[in-house]
Each structure stands twice: as structure tokens, then as C-alpha cells.
PDB file of C-alpha atoms in Angstrom:
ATOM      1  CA  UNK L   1       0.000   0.000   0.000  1.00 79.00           C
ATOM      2  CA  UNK L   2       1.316   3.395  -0.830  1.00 85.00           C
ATOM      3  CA  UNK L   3       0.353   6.255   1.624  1.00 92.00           C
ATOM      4  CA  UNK L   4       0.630   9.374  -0.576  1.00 94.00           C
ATOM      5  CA  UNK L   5       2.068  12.674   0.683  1.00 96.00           C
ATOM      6  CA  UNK L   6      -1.238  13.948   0.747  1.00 97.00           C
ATOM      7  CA  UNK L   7      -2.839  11.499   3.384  1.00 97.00           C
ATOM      8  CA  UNK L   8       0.337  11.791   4.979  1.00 97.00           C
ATOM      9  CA  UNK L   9      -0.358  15.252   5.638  1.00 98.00           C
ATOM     10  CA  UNK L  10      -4.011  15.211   6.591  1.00 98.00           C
ATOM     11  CA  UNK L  11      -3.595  12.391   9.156  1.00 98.00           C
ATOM     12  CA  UNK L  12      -1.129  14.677  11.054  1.00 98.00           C
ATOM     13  CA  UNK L  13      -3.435  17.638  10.057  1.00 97.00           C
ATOM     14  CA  UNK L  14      -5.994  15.961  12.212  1.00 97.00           C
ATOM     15  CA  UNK L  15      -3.857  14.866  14.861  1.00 97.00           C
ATOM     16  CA  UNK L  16      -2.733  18.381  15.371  1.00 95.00           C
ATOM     17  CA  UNK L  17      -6.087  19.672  15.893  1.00 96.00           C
ATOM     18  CA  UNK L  18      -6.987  16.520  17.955  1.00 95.00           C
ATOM     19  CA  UNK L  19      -3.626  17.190  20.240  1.00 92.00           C
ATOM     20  CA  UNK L  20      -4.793  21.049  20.543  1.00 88.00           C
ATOM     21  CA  UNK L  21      -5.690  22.435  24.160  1.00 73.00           C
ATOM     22  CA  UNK L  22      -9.417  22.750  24.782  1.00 57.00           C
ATOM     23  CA  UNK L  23     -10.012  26.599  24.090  1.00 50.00           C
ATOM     24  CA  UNK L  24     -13.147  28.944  25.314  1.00 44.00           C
ATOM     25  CA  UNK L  25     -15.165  28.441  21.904  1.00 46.00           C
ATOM     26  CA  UNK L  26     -17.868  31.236  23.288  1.00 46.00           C
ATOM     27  CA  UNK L  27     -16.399  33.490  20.349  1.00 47.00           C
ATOM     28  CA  UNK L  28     -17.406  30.958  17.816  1.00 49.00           C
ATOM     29  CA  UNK L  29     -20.998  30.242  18.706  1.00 53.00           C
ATOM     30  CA  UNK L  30     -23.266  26.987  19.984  1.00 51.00           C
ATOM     31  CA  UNK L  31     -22.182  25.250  17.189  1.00 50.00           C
ATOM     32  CA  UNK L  32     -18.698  24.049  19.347  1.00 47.00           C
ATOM     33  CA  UNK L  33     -18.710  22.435  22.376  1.00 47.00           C
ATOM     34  CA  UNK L  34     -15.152  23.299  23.932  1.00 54.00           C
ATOM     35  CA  UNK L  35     -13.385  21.935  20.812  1.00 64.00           C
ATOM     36  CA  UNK L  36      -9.650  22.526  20.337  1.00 71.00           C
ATOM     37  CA  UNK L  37      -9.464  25.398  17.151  1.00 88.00           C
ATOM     38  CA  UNK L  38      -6.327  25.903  15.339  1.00 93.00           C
ATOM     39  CA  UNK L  39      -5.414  28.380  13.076  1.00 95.00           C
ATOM     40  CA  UNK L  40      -3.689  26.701   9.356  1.00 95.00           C
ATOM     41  CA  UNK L  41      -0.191  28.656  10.370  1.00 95.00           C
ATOM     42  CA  UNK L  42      -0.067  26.724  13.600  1.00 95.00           C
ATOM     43  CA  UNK L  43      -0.816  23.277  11.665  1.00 96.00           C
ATOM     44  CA  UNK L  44       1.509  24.168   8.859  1.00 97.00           C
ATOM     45  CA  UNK L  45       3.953  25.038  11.011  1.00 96.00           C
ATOM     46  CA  UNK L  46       3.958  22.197  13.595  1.00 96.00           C
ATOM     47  CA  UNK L  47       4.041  19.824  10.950  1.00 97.00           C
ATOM     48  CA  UNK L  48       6.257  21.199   8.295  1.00 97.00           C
ATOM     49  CA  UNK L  49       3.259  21.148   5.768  1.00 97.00           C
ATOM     50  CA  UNK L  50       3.654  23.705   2.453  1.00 97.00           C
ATOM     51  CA  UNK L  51       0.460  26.151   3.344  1.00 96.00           C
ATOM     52  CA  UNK L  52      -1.062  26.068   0.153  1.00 97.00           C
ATOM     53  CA  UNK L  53      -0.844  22.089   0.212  1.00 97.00           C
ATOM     54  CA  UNK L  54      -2.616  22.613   3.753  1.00 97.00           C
ATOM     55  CA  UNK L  55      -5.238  24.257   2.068  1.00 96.00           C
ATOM     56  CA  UNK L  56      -5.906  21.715   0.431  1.00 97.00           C
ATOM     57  CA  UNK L  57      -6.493  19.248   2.267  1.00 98.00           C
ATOM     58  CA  UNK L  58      -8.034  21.008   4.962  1.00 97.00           C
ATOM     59  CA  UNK L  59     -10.415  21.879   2.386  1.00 97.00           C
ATOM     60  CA  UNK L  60     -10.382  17.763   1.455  1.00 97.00           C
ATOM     61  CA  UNK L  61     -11.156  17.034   5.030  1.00 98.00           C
ATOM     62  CA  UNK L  62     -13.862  20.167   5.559  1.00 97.00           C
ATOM     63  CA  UNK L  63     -15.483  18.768   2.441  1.00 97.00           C
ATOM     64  CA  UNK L  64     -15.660  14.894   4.118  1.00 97.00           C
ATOM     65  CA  UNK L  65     -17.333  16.326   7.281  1.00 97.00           C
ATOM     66  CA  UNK L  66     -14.013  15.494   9.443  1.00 97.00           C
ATOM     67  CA  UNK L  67     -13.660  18.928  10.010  1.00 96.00           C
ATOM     68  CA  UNK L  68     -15.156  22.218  10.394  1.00 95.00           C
ATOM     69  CA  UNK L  69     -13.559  25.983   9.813  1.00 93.00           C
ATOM     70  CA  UNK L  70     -14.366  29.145  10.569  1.00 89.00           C
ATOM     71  CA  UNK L  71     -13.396  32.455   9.226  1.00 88.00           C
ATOM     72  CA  UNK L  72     -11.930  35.266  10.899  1.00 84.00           C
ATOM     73  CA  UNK L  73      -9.661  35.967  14.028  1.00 81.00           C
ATOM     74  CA  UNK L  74     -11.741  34.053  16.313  1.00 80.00           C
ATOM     75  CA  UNK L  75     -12.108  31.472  13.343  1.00 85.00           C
ATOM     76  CA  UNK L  76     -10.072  28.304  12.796  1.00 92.00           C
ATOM     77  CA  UNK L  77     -10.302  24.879  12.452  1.00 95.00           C
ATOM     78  CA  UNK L  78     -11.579  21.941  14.791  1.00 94.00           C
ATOM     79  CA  UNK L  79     -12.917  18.494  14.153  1.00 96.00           C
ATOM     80  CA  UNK L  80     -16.791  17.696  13.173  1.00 95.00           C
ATOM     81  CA  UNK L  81     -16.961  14.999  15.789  1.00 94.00           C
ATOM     82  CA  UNK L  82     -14.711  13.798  18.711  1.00 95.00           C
ATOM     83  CA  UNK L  83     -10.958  12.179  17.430  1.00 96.00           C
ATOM     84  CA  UNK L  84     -11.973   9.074  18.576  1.00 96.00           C
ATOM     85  CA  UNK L  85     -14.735   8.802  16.381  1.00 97.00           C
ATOM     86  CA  UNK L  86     -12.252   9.377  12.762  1.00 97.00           C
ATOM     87  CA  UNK L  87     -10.257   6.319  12.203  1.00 98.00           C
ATOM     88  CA  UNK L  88      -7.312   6.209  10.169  1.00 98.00           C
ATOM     89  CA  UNK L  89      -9.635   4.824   7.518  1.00 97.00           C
ATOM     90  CA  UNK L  90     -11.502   7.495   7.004  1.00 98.00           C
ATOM     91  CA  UNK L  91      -9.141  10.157   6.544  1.00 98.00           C
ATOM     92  CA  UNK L  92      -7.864   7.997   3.584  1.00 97.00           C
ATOM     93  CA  UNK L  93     -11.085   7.856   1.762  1.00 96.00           C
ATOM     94  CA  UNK L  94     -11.514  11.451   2.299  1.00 97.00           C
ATOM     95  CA  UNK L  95      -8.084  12.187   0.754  1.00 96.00           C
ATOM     96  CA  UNK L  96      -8.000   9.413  -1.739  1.00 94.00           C
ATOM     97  CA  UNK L  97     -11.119   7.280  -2.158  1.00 92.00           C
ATOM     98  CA  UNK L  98     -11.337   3.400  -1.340  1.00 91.00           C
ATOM     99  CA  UNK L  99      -8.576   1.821   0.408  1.00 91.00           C
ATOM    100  CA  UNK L 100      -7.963  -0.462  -1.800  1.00 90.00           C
ATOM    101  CA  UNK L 101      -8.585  -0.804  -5.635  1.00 90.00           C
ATOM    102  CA  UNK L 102      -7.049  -2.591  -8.707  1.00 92.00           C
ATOM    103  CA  UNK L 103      -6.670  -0.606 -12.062  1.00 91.00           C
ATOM    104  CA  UNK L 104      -9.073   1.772 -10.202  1.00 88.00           C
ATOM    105  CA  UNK L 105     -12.160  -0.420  -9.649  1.00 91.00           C
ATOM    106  CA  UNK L 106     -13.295  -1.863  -6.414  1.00 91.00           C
ATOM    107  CA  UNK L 107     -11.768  -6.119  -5.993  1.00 91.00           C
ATOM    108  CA  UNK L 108     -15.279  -7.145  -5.840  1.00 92.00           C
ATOM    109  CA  UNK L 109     -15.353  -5.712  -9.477  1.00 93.00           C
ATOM    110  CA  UNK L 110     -12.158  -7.316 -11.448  1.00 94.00           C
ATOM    111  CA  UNK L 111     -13.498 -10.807 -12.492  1.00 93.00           C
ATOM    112  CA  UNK L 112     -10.664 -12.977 -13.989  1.00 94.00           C
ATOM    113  CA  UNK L 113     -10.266 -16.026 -15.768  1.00 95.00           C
ATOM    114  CA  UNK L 114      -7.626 -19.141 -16.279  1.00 95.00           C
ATOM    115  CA  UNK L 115      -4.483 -18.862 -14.054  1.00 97.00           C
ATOM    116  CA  UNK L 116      -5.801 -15.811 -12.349  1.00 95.00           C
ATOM    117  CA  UNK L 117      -9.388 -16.914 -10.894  1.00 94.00           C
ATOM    118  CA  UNK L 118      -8.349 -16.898  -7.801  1.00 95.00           C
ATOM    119  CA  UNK L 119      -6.279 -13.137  -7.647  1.00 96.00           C
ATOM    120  CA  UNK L 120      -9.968 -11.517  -7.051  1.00 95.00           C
ATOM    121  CA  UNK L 121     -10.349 -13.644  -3.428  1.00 95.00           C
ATOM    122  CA  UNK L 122      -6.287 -12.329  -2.968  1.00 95.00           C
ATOM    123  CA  UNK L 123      -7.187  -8.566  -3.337  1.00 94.00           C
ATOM    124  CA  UNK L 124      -9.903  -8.864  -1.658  1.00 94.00           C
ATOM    125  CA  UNK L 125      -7.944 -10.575   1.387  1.00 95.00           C
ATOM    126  CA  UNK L 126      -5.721  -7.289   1.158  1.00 94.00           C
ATOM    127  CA  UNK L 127      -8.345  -5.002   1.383  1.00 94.00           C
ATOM    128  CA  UNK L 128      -9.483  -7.042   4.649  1.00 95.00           C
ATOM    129  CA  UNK L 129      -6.674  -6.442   6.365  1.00 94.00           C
ATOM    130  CA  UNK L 130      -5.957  -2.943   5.558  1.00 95.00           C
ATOM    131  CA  UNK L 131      -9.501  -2.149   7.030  1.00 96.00           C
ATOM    132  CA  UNK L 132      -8.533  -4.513  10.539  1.00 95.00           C
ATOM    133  CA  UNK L 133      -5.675  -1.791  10.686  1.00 96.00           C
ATOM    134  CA  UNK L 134      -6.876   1.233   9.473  1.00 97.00           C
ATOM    135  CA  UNK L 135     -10.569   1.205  10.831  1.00 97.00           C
ATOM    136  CA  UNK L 136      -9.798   0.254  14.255  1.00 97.00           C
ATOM    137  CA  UNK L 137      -6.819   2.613  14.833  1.00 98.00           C
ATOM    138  CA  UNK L 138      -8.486   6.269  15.606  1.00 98.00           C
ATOM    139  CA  UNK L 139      -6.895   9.970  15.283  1.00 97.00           C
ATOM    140  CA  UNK L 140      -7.552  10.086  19.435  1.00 97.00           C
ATOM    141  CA  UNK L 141      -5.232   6.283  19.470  1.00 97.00           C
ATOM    142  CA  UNK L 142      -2.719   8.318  17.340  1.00 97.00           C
ATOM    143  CA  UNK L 143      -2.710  11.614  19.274  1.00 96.00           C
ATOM    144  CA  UNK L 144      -2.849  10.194  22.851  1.00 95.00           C
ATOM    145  CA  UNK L 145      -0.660   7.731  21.888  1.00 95.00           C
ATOM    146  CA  UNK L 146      -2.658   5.085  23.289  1.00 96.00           C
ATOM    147  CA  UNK L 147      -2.358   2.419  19.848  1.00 97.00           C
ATOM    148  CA  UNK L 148      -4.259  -0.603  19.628  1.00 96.00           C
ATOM    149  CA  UNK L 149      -2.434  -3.822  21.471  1.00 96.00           C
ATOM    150  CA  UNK L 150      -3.033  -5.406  17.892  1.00 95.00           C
ATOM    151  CA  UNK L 151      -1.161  -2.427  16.361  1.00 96.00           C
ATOM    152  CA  UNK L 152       1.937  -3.505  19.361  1.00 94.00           C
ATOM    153  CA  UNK L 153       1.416  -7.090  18.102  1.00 94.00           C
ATOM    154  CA  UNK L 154       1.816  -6.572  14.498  1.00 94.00           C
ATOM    155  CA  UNK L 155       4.742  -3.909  15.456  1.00 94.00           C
ATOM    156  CA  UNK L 156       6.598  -6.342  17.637  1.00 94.00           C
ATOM    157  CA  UNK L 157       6.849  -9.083  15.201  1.00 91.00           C
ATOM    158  CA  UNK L 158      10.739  -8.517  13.745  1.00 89.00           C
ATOM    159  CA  UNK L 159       9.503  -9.160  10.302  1.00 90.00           C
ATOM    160  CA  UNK L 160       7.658  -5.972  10.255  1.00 90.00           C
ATOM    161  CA  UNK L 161      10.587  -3.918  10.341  1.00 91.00           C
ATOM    162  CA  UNK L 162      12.659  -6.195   7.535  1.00 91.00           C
ATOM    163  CA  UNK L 163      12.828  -4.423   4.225  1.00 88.00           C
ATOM    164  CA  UNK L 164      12.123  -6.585   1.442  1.00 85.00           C
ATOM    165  CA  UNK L 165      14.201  -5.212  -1.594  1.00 82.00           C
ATOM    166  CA  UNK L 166      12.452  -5.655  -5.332  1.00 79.00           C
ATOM    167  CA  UNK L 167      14.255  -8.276  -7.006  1.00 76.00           C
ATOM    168  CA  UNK L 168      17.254  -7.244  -9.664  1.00 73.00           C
ATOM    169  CA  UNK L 169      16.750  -8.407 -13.249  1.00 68.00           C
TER     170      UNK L 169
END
């Protein structure tokens, strides 16, 4: 699986508002409950993100309902509904659509034949797994740093660290 720069980006996005101290939302109306708001600078600084890629995807996640903005100086940015609540998962498919696809379609959608019958059931294997991760590991897991005990399990194993080099012709 390739994790592009962009999801890269809007994961720590979120986990930089998620991380933020509860502020005295009173300025910005009922519509917050004590919810952590952060100005774009502060993200884009923290994290080292280009503003106008920021933009971006904050505008990516405001679109996808995992955030919500406001302008002005009391204005800012804070998330739509409690970190715990946004898994890993769904900042993907905000970013960049299904987890997992082959030439672009869905698994359940590629039918082959001959030799390859069986690579349907092996993508669609993938995309299992990628989801046991990825939903079940939330921006609050992240930010707290409070990960799964599966995520420690998979972590632990030495293999997961080996780097498997791409054959030489």
C-alpha cells in the first residue's frame, strides 16, 4: 500500500487539531462544544506542511465532514466529531477514495479467468486487512498515543521492520 504525501499530511493535520488544548469556543458560537481550534499557520507550522498544500487538504477534510472551519480571528479549524470517532480509515477515503482498488475499480469488481481466478479472493484478502488496521486505529489512538495492542502485536513481530528489496533483473 502506498500512503501518498497527501494522506500523509491530513492524518497529522488531524492529529494536530486533535492534540490542541481545549479553548473557550464562546467566540465561535453553539455550534462548538469546547473543541480545540487551530489556526492553518499553527498546523503548517507544527508539521512542516507547504500552506497552500494545507489548504488543500483542509479543504479535502472540511469537504468529508471530518472537520469544520471558521473564518476570521476568532475562526479556525476543529474536528466535526470527537478524534476518537475518525479512524485512520476514514481520513484515507476522504483524501483518496477506497482503500484499496485494482486498475481503479473496487476487488469485488475485477473478475478474472484461467491462471488468475483466484487473484480476485487475494485482493480482496488485502483489502481485509488494511480495514482490521486502518478502521480500528483512531486519530484520538494516534494523538494520545494510546495504539491498539493489535497495532503492538503486528509492530513487535521482527519481520515488520525487515525491508524486502524488489528483485534485480
Amino acid at each position: 500500500m502506498h500512503i501518498t504525501a497527501k494522506v500523509d499530511y491530513a492524518v497529522r493535520t488531524l492529529l494536530e487539531i486533535a492534540r490542541a488544548p481545549q479553548l473557550n469556543p464562546a467566540a465561535l458560537g453553539p455550534v462548538v462544544q469546547a473543541a480545540p481550534v487551530v489556526k492553518a499557520d499553527a498546523i503548517a507550522t507544527a508539521q512542516r506542511i507547504p500552506p497552500k498544500v494545507l489548504e488543500t487538504v483542509l479543504g479535502d477534510l472540511r469537504r468529508a465532514d471530518l472537520v469544520i472551519s471558521r473564518r476570521g480571528p476568532d475562526g479556525g479549524y476543529w474536528l466535526a466529531r470527537p478524534a476518537g470517532e475518525i479512524s485512520v480509515a476514514d481520513v484515507i477515503r476522504a483524501i483518496e477514495g477506497p482503500l484499496a482498488s485494482v486498475r481503479g475499480e473496487r476487488p469485488e469488481d475485477v473478475t478474472y479467468s484461467g491462471a488468475a481466478e483466484s487473484l480476485q479472493r487475494v485482493w480482496i484478502a488485502l483489502r481485509v486487512n488494511i480495514r482490521a488496521v486502518l478502521e480500528n486505529v483512531s486519530i484520538d489512538d494516534v494523538a494520545g498515543n494510546r495504539l491498539p495492542e493489535f497495532v503492538d502485536a503486528l509492530t513487535n513481530d521482527p519481520g515488520a521492520w525487515a525491508r524486502r528489496e524488489r528483485p534485480l533483473n
